[in-house]
Amino acid sequence: MPPDATAAYGCGSEQVIDFYAPRGAVDGPVPLVVALHGGAWRAPYDRGHLSPFADFLARRGLAVANVEYRRGAAAAPGGGLIAGRWPDTFDDVAAALDALPDLARTALPEADVRRLVLTGHSAGGHLALWGAARHVLPKDSPWYAPTTPALRGVVALAPIADLALADKLNVCAGAVCQLLSPREEFPARLRLADPYSLLPTGIATTLVHGREDIVVPAAVSESYADAAAEAGEPVGLTLLDEVGHFPLIDPAADACAVVAEEIRQLAW
């Protein structure tokens, strides 16, 4: 399942995007799905673990861009792994989304960059929701985008959609605290990085979450959906029975077919 093309959106080794062309015959340009991998924003987990999912979507007639970005580095000896880099992780996602239309026109001419769907799993689901909300960031933010993205919508898979709640629940062993550290900076950074804090967005959004998810509890998605409704912007929330965290991106699982259909409904 190697990509059909890879392009750089920056000078760093992690600032790349893998492109997957739609498999089989296509009738004209097809929607482009922009995928952001999870892994608690930590270095060992890269876009490779989302490659089977990207290929799965390509075999269903979609063009796919699988985005890499800078993640946390190892801590001091014996200290484990750090989640994310501030501000590098967010710099990269913003830069990738800005560069993507031009890169796709060259690397993947089958893609229709006017029909974009953002998706992401777990920490990547957080980044997908955040990337769609850059137009509601403060105007002095370096990640602010002045116009609403030309998106068909967002399909966030088991997303860390409410960072404050995820922090309270100690999701992924303190990953949110690490992402927004130091602790004294947490409130200010939360306002810039938390999809929950950036509602409403005006972007069609669907969340898909397994009820048996013990990595990112479904309560995190439910909290985001409740906040969106209170903001006057109901989002779709699909809770799948007897489904955990990873079947959503596992092509062998029935849950992955549900995800693909949610994406196709927005894309087409």
mmCIF file of C-alpha atoms in Angstrom:
data_model
loop_
_atom_site.group_PDB
_atom_site.id
_atom_site.type_symbol
_atom_site.label_atom_id
_atom_site.label_comp_id
_atom_site.label_asym_id
_atom_site.label_seq_id
_atom_site.Cartn_x
_atom_site.Cartn_y
_atom_site.Cartn_z
ATOM 1 C CA MET A 1 0.000 0.000 0.000
ATOM 2 C CA PRO A 2 2.726 2.525 -0.875
ATOM 3 C CA PRO A 3 1.469 5.976 -1.853
ATOM 4 C CA ASP A 4 1.261 7.005 -5.466
ATOM 5 C CA ALA A 5 3.195 10.203 -4.736
ATOM 6 C CA THR A 6 4.783 12.060 -1.835
ATOM 7 C CA ALA A 7 5.283 15.814 -1.678
ATOM 8 C CA ALA A 8 6.896 18.127 0.843
ATOM 9 C CA TYR A 9 5.140 21.140 2.331
ATOM 10 C CA GLY A 10 8.202 22.245 4.307
ATOM 11 C CA CYS A 11 11.917 21.626 4.689
ATOM 12 C CA GLY A 12 11.736 19.133 7.563
ATOM 13 C CA SER A 13 11.740 15.377 7.118
ATOM 14 C CA GLU A 14 8.338 15.144 8.786
ATOM 15 C CA GLN A 15 6.748 17.862 6.660
ATOM 16 C CA VAL A 16 5.446 15.591 3.912
ATOM 17 C CA ILE A 17 2.154 14.353 2.502
ATOM 18 C CA ASP A 18 1.518 10.954 0.922
ATOM 19 C CA PHE A 19 -1.026 10.947 -1.913
ATOM 20 C CA TYR A 20 -3.206 7.992 -2.887
ATOM 21 C CA ALA A 21 -4.983 8.019 -6.234
ATOM 22 C CA PRO A 22 -8.480 6.573 -6.516
ATOM 23 C CA ARG A 23 -8.337 2.945 -7.542
ATOM 24 C CA GLY A 24 -10.107 1.783 -10.683
ATOM 25 C CA ALA A 25 -11.812 3.832 -13.366
ATOM 26 C CA VAL A 26 -12.985 7.293 -12.341
ATOM 27 C CA ASP A 27 -15.287 9.647 -14.171
ATOM 28 C CA GLY A 28 -13.684 13.042 -13.787
ATOM 29 C CA PRO A 29 -12.048 14.551 -10.680
ATOM 30 C CA VAL A 30 -12.987 12.978 -7.358
ATOM 31 C CA PRO A 31 -13.180 14.419 -3.826
ATOM 32 C CA LEU A 32 -9.975 14.690 -1.823
ATOM 33 C CA VAL A 33 -9.905 13.273 1.699
ATOM 34 C CA VAL A 34 -7.232 14.823 3.916
ATOM 35 C CA ALA A 35 -6.272 12.343 6.639
ATOM 36 C CA LEU A 36 -4.422 13.090 9.891
ATOM 37 C CA HIS A 37 -3.061 10.171 11.880
ATOM 38 C CA GLY A 38 -3.298 9.707 15.622
ATOM 39 C CA GLY A 39 -0.879 8.330 18.179
ATOM 40 C CA ALA A 40 -1.279 10.864 21.000
ATOM 41 C CA TRP A 41 0.879 13.368 19.104
ATOM 42 C CA ARG A 42 3.903 11.198 20.051
ATOM 43 C CA ALA A 43 6.899 10.506 17.812
ATOM 44 C CA PRO A 44 6.731 6.701 17.382
ATOM 45 C CA TYR A 45 3.317 6.932 15.752
ATOM 46 C CA ASP A 46 3.553 8.300 12.240
ATOM 47 C CA ARG A 47 1.429 8.353 9.102
ATOM 48 C CA GLY A 48 2.415 4.760 8.365
ATOM 49 C CA HIS A 49 -0.196 3.354 10.697
ATOM 50 C CA LEU A 50 -2.893 5.228 8.757
ATOM 51 C CA SER A 51 -1.656 4.034 5.353
ATOM 52 C CA PRO A 52 -3.972 0.983 5.214
ATOM 53 C CA PHE A 53 -6.924 3.273 5.934
ATOM 54 C CA ALA A 54 -5.807 5.706 3.220
ATOM 55 C CA ASP A 55 -5.547 2.847 0.751
ATOM 56 C CA PHE A 56 -8.974 1.590 1.878
ATOM 57 C CA LEU A 57 -10.532 4.958 1.000
ATOM 58 C CA ALA A 58 -8.672 5.075 -2.329
ATOM 59 C CA ARG A 59 -10.136 1.675 -3.213
ATOM 60 C CA ARG A 60 -13.535 3.250 -2.691
ATOM 61 C CA GLY A 61 -12.941 5.839 -5.361
ATOM 62 C CA LEU A 62 -11.594 8.721 -3.290
ATOM 63 C CA ALA A 63 -8.347 10.649 -3.586
ATOM 64 C CA VAL A 64 -6.483 10.724 -0.283
ATOM 65 C CA ALA A 65 -3.774 12.896 1.243
ATOM 66 C CA ASN A 66 -2.121 11.330 4.315
ATOM 67 C CA VAL A 67 -0.418 14.148 6.224
ATOM 68 C CA GLU A 68 2.676 13.863 8.392
ATOM 69 C CA TYR A 69 3.538 16.462 11.033
ATOM 70 C CA ARG A 70 6.037 17.017 13.824
ATOM 71 C CA ARG A 71 5.282 15.159 17.043
ATOM 72 C CA GLY A 72 6.749 14.962 20.511
ATOM 73 C CA ALA A 73 10.327 13.907 21.114
ATOM 74 C CA ALA A 74 11.724 11.641 23.809
ATOM 75 C CA ALA A 75 11.945 13.199 27.257
ATOM 76 C CA ALA A 76 14.900 12.956 29.610
ATOM 77 C CA PRO A 77 16.286 9.449 30.140
ATOM 78 C CA GLY A 78 13.640 7.355 31.828
ATOM 79 C CA GLY A 79 11.033 10.032 31.239
ATOM 80 C CA GLY A 80 9.102 8.370 28.438
ATOM 81 C CA LEU A 81 7.676 10.088 25.377
ATOM 82 C CA ILE A 82 6.293 13.608 25.086
ATOM 83 C CA ALA A 83 3.020 14.318 23.287
ATOM 84 C CA GLY A 84 3.339 16.942 20.592
ATOM 85 C CA ARG A 85 5.522 20.009 20.207
ATOM 86 C CA TRP A 86 4.279 23.501 20.843
ATOM 87 C CA PRO A 87 3.916 25.262 18.475
ATOM 88 C CA ASP A 88 5.462 22.974 15.844
ATOM 89 C CA THR A 89 2.650 20.421 15.636
ATOM 90 C CA PHE A 90 0.101 23.141 14.933
ATOM 91 C CA ASP A 91 2.463 25.024 12.623
ATOM 92 C CA ASP A 92 2.760 21.910 10.492
ATOM 93 C CA VAL A 93 -0.943 21.105 10.275
ATOM 94 C CA ALA A 94 -1.729 24.693 9.287
ATOM 95 C CA ALA A 95 1.089 24.750 6.718
ATOM 96 C CA ALA A 96 0.056 21.389 5.261
ATOM 97 C CA LEU A 97 -3.559 22.468 4.838
ATOM 98 C CA ASP A 98 -2.488 25.736 3.219
ATOM 99 C CA ALA A 99 -0.109 24.022 0.808
ATOM 100 C CA LEU A 100 -2.299 21.043 0.024
ATOM 101 C CA PRO A 101 -4.395 22.375 -2.881
ATOM 102 C CA ASP A 102 -1.348 23.317 -4.950
ATOM 103 C CA LEU A 103 0.519 20.126 -4.048
ATOM 104 C CA ALA A 104 -2.475 17.971 -4.934
ATOM 105 C CA ARG A 105 -2.936 19.596 -8.332
ATOM 106 C CA THR A 106 0.544 18.396 -9.259
ATOM 107 C CA ALA A 107 0.836 15.121 -7.335
ATOM 108 C CA LEU A 108 -2.728 13.913 -7.743
ATOM 109 C CA PRO A 109 -4.484 15.438 -10.762
ATOM 110 C CA GLU A 110 -7.472 13.140 -10.185
ATOM 111 C CA ALA A 111 -8.278 15.074 -7.012
ATOM 112 C CA ASP A 112 -10.861 17.850 -6.934
ATOM 113 C CA VAL A 113 -9.444 20.307 -4.395
ATOM 114 C CA ARG A 114 -12.788 22.127 -4.323
ATOM 115 C CA ARG A 115 -14.309 19.063 -2.637
ATOM 116 C CA LEU A 116 -12.254 18.498 0.502
ATOM 117 C CA VAL A 117 -13.133 16.387 3.509
ATOM 118 C CA LEU A 118 -10.936 16.428 6.595
ATOM 119 C CA THR A 119 -10.684 13.262 8.629
ATOM 120 C CA GLY A 120 -8.448 12.075 11.424
ATOM 121 C CA HIS A 121 -8.246 9.433 14.111
ATOM 122 C CA SER A 122 -7.757 10.042 17.833
ATOM 123 C CA ALA A 123 -5.145 12.833 18.150
ATOM 124 C CA GLY A 124 -5.503 13.221 14.391
ATOM 125 C CA GLY A 125 -9.237 13.675 14.894
ATOM 126 C CA HIS A 126 -8.416 16.557 17.212
ATOM 127 C CA LEU A 127 -6.165 18.064 14.544
ATOM 128 C CA ALA A 128 -8.823 17.635 11.852
ATOM 129 C CA LEU A 129 -11.414 19.481 13.957
ATOM 130 C CA TRP A 130 -8.854 22.144 14.799
ATOM 131 C CA GLY A 131 -7.758 22.540 11.184
ATOM 132 C CA ALA A 132 -11.357 23.168 10.144
ATOM 133 C CA ALA A 133 -11.725 25.851 12.815
ATOM 134 C CA ARG A 134 -8.768 28.098 12.009
ATOM 135 C CA HIS A 135 -11.075 30.838 10.720
ATOM 136 C CA VAL A 136 -12.498 31.301 14.229
ATOM 137 C CA LEU A 137 -9.106 31.597 15.918
ATOM 138 C CA PRO A 138 -8.099 35.063 17.180
ATOM 139 C CA LYS A 139 -6.906 37.160 14.281
ATOM 140 C CA ASP A 140 -3.504 37.621 15.900
ATOM 141 C CA SER A 141 -2.930 33.866 16.019
ATOM 142 C CA PRO A 142 -0.232 32.656 13.600
ATOM 143 C CA TRP A 143 -2.625 29.876 12.562
ATOM 144 C CA TYR A 144 -5.574 32.120 11.796
ATOM 145 C CA ALA A 145 -7.051 31.605 8.333
ATOM 146 C CA PRO A 146 -9.145 34.616 7.279
ATOM 147 C CA THR A 147 -11.821 32.694 5.407
ATOM 148 C CA THR A 148 -13.881 29.613 6.063
ATOM 149 C CA PRO A 149 -12.065 26.599 4.588
ATOM 150 C CA ALA A 150 -13.413 25.254 1.312
ATOM 151 C CA LEU A 151 -14.441 22.048 3.033
ATOM 152 C CA ARG A 152 -17.347 19.717 2.451
ATOM 153 C CA GLY A 153 -16.942 18.801 6.105
ATOM 154 C CA VAL A 154 -15.045 16.934 8.797
ATOM 155 C CA VAL A 155 -15.359 13.308 9.872
ATOM 156 C CA ALA A 156 -13.505 12.928 13.162
ATOM 157 C CA LEU A 157 -12.838 9.375 14.358
ATOM 158 C CA ALA A 158 -12.610 8.821 18.123
ATOM 159 C CA PRO A 159 -11.278 12.380 18.328
ATOM 160 C CA ILE A 160 -9.735 14.051 21.343
ATOM 161 C CA ALA A 161 -12.300 16.755 20.713
ATOM 162 C CA ASP A 162 -12.534 18.279 24.203
ATOM 163 C CA LEU A 163 -9.003 18.774 25.491
ATOM 164 C CA ALA A 164 -9.999 19.926 28.972
ATOM 165 C CA LEU A 165 -12.152 16.851 29.551
ATOM 166 C CA ALA A 166 -9.511 14.569 28.049
ATOM 167 C CA ASP A 167 -6.976 16.092 30.440
ATOM 168 C CA LYS A 168 -9.265 15.391 33.416
ATOM 169 C CA LEU A 169 -9.712 11.805 32.215
ATOM 170 C CA ASN A 170 -5.935 11.419 31.741
ATOM 171 C CA VAL A 171 -6.443 10.285 28.155
ATOM 172 C CA CYS A 172 -3.331 8.656 26.693
ATOM 173 C CA ALA A 173 -1.397 8.978 29.937
ATOM 174 C CA GLY A 174 -1.398 12.748 30.222
ATOM 175 C CA ALA A 175 -0.967 13.509 26.533
ATOM 176 C CA VAL A 176 -3.063 16.681 26.593
ATOM 177 C CA CYS A 177 -1.084 18.158 29.477
ATOM 178 C CA GLN A 178 2.139 17.401 27.621
ATOM 179 C CA LEU A 179 0.822 18.880 24.378
ATOM 180 C CA LEU A 180 -0.094 22.167 26.059
ATOM 181 C CA SER A 181 2.704 22.259 28.636
ATOM 182 C CA PRO A 182 3.983 23.967 30.699
ATOM 183 C CA ARG A 183 0.982 23.860 33.015
ATOM 184 C CA GLU A 184 0.995 27.641 33.577
ATOM 185 C CA GLU A 185 0.471 28.084 29.814
ATOM 186 C CA PHE A 186 -2.353 25.531 29.712
ATOM 187 C CA PRO A 187 -5.350 27.942 29.847
ATOM 188 C CA ALA A 188 -4.017 30.270 27.141
ATOM 189 C CA ARG A 189 -2.969 27.434 24.877
ATOM 190 C CA LEU A 190 -6.239 25.602 25.443
ATOM 191 C CA ARG A 191 -8.139 28.534 23.936
ATOM 192 C CA LEU A 192 -6.048 28.258 20.768
ATOM 193 C CA ALA A 193 -5.778 24.492 20.444
ATOM 194 C CA ASP A 194 -9.049 23.038 21.698
ATOM 195 C CA PRO A 195 -11.796 22.328 19.134
ATOM 196 C CA TYR A 196 -14.340 22.504 21.963
ATOM 197 C CA SER A 197 -13.275 26.113 22.597
ATOM 198 C CA LEU A 198 -13.586 27.063 18.918
ATOM 199 C CA LEU A 199 -17.276 26.281 18.429
ATOM 200 C CA PRO A 200 -19.262 27.100 16.386
ATOM 201 C CA THR A 201 -17.343 26.720 13.126
ATOM 202 C CA GLY A 202 -20.018 26.646 10.420
ATOM 203 C CA ILE A 203 -18.422 23.467 9.025
ATOM 204 C CA ALA A 204 -20.447 20.273 8.603
ATOM 205 C CA THR A 205 -19.042 17.871 11.173
ATOM 206 C CA THR A 206 -19.575 14.219 12.010
ATOM 207 C CA LEU A 207 -17.980 12.333 14.882
ATOM 208 C CA VAL A 208 -17.693 8.542 14.874
ATOM 209 C CA HIS A 209 -16.800 6.813 18.136
ATOM 210 C CA GLY A 210 -16.861 3.275 19.486
ATOM 211 C CA ARG A 211 -18.831 2.806 22.681
ATOM 212 C CA GLU A 212 -16.181 0.364 23.952
ATOM 213 C CA ASP A 213 -13.276 2.740 23.355
ATOM 214 C CA ILE A 214 -11.016 2.684 26.415
ATOM 215 C CA VAL A 215 -8.251 4.781 24.824
ATOM 216 C CA VAL A 216 -10.362 7.889 24.167
ATOM 217 C CA PRO A 217 -13.691 7.441 25.973
ATOM 218 C CA ALA A 218 -16.803 8.206 23.948
ATOM 219 C CA ALA A 219 -17.667 10.830 26.587
ATOM 220 C CA VAL A 220 -15.077 13.095 24.947
ATOM 221 C CA SER A 221 -16.968 13.111 21.639
ATOM 222 C CA GLU A 222 -20.289 13.388 23.443
ATOM 223 C CA SER A 223 -19.053 16.478 25.273
ATOM 224 C CA TYR A 224 -18.046 18.142 22.001
ATOM 225 C CA ALA A 225 -21.365 17.275 20.387
ATOM 226 C CA ASP A 226 -23.276 18.693 23.371
ATOM 227 C CA ALA A 227 -21.248 21.916 23.252
ATOM 228 C CA ALA A 228 -21.853 22.251 19.513
ATOM 229 C CA ALA A 229 -25.597 21.872 20.026
ATOM 230 C CA GLU A 230 -25.547 24.530 22.739
ATOM 231 C CA ALA A 231 -23.694 26.816 20.319
ATOM 232 C CA GLY A 232 -26.482 26.315 17.784
ATOM 233 C CA GLU A 233 -24.474 24.013 15.557
ATOM 234 C CA PRO A 234 -25.532 20.396 15.991
ATOM 235 C CA VAL A 235 -22.984 17.901 14.748
ATOM 236 C CA GLY A 236 -23.527 14.303 13.772
ATOM 237 C CA LEU A 237 -22.473 11.758 16.380
ATOM 238 C CA THR A 238 -22.395 8.079 15.460
ATOM 239 C CA LEU A 239 -21.714 5.775 18.417
ATOM 240 C CA LEU A 240 -20.906 2.211 17.395
ATOM 241 C CA ASP A 241 -21.791 -0.645 19.724
ATOM 242 C CA GLU A 242 -19.108 -3.190 20.605
ATOM 243 C CA VAL A 243 -16.432 -1.131 18.875
ATOM 244 C CA GLY A 244 -13.186 0.032 20.449
ATOM 245 C CA HIS A 245 -10.580 2.572 19.434
ATOM 246 C CA PHE A 246 -8.799 1.049 16.436
ATOM 247 C CA PRO A 247 -11.481 -0.720 14.354
ATOM 248 C CA LEU A 248 -12.479 2.680 12.966
ATOM 249 C CA ILE A 249 -9.300 2.699 10.846
ATOM 250 C CA ASP A 250 -8.897 -1.063 10.375
ATOM 251 C CA PRO A 251 -9.954 -2.044 6.839
ATOM 252 C CA ALA A 252 -10.771 -5.542 8.081
ATOM 253 C CA ALA A 253 -13.354 -4.224 10.565
ATOM 254 C CA ASP A 254 -16.998 -3.484 9.816
ATOM 255 C CA ALA A 255 -16.619 -0.156 11.617
ATOM 256 C CA CYS A 256 -14.192 1.040 8.944
ATOM 257 C CA ALA A 257 -16.868 0.585 6.279
ATOM 258 C CA VAL A 258 -19.195 2.771 8.364
ATOM 259 C CA VAL A 259 -16.484 5.439 8.480
ATOM 260 C CA ALA A 260 -15.931 5.269 4.721
ATOM 261 C CA GLU A 261 -19.639 5.761 4.108
ATOM 262 C CA GLU A 262 -19.742 8.801 6.408
ATOM 263 C CA ILE A 263 -16.841 10.297 4.465
ATOM 264 C CA ARG A 264 -18.388 9.514 1.095
ATOM 265 C CA GLN A 265 -21.686 11.128 2.110
ATOM 266 C CA LEU A 266 -19.922 14.393 2.892
ATOM 267 C CA ALA A 267 -17.527 14.209 -0.050
ATOM 268 C CA TRP A 268 -20.057 13.600 -2.794
#
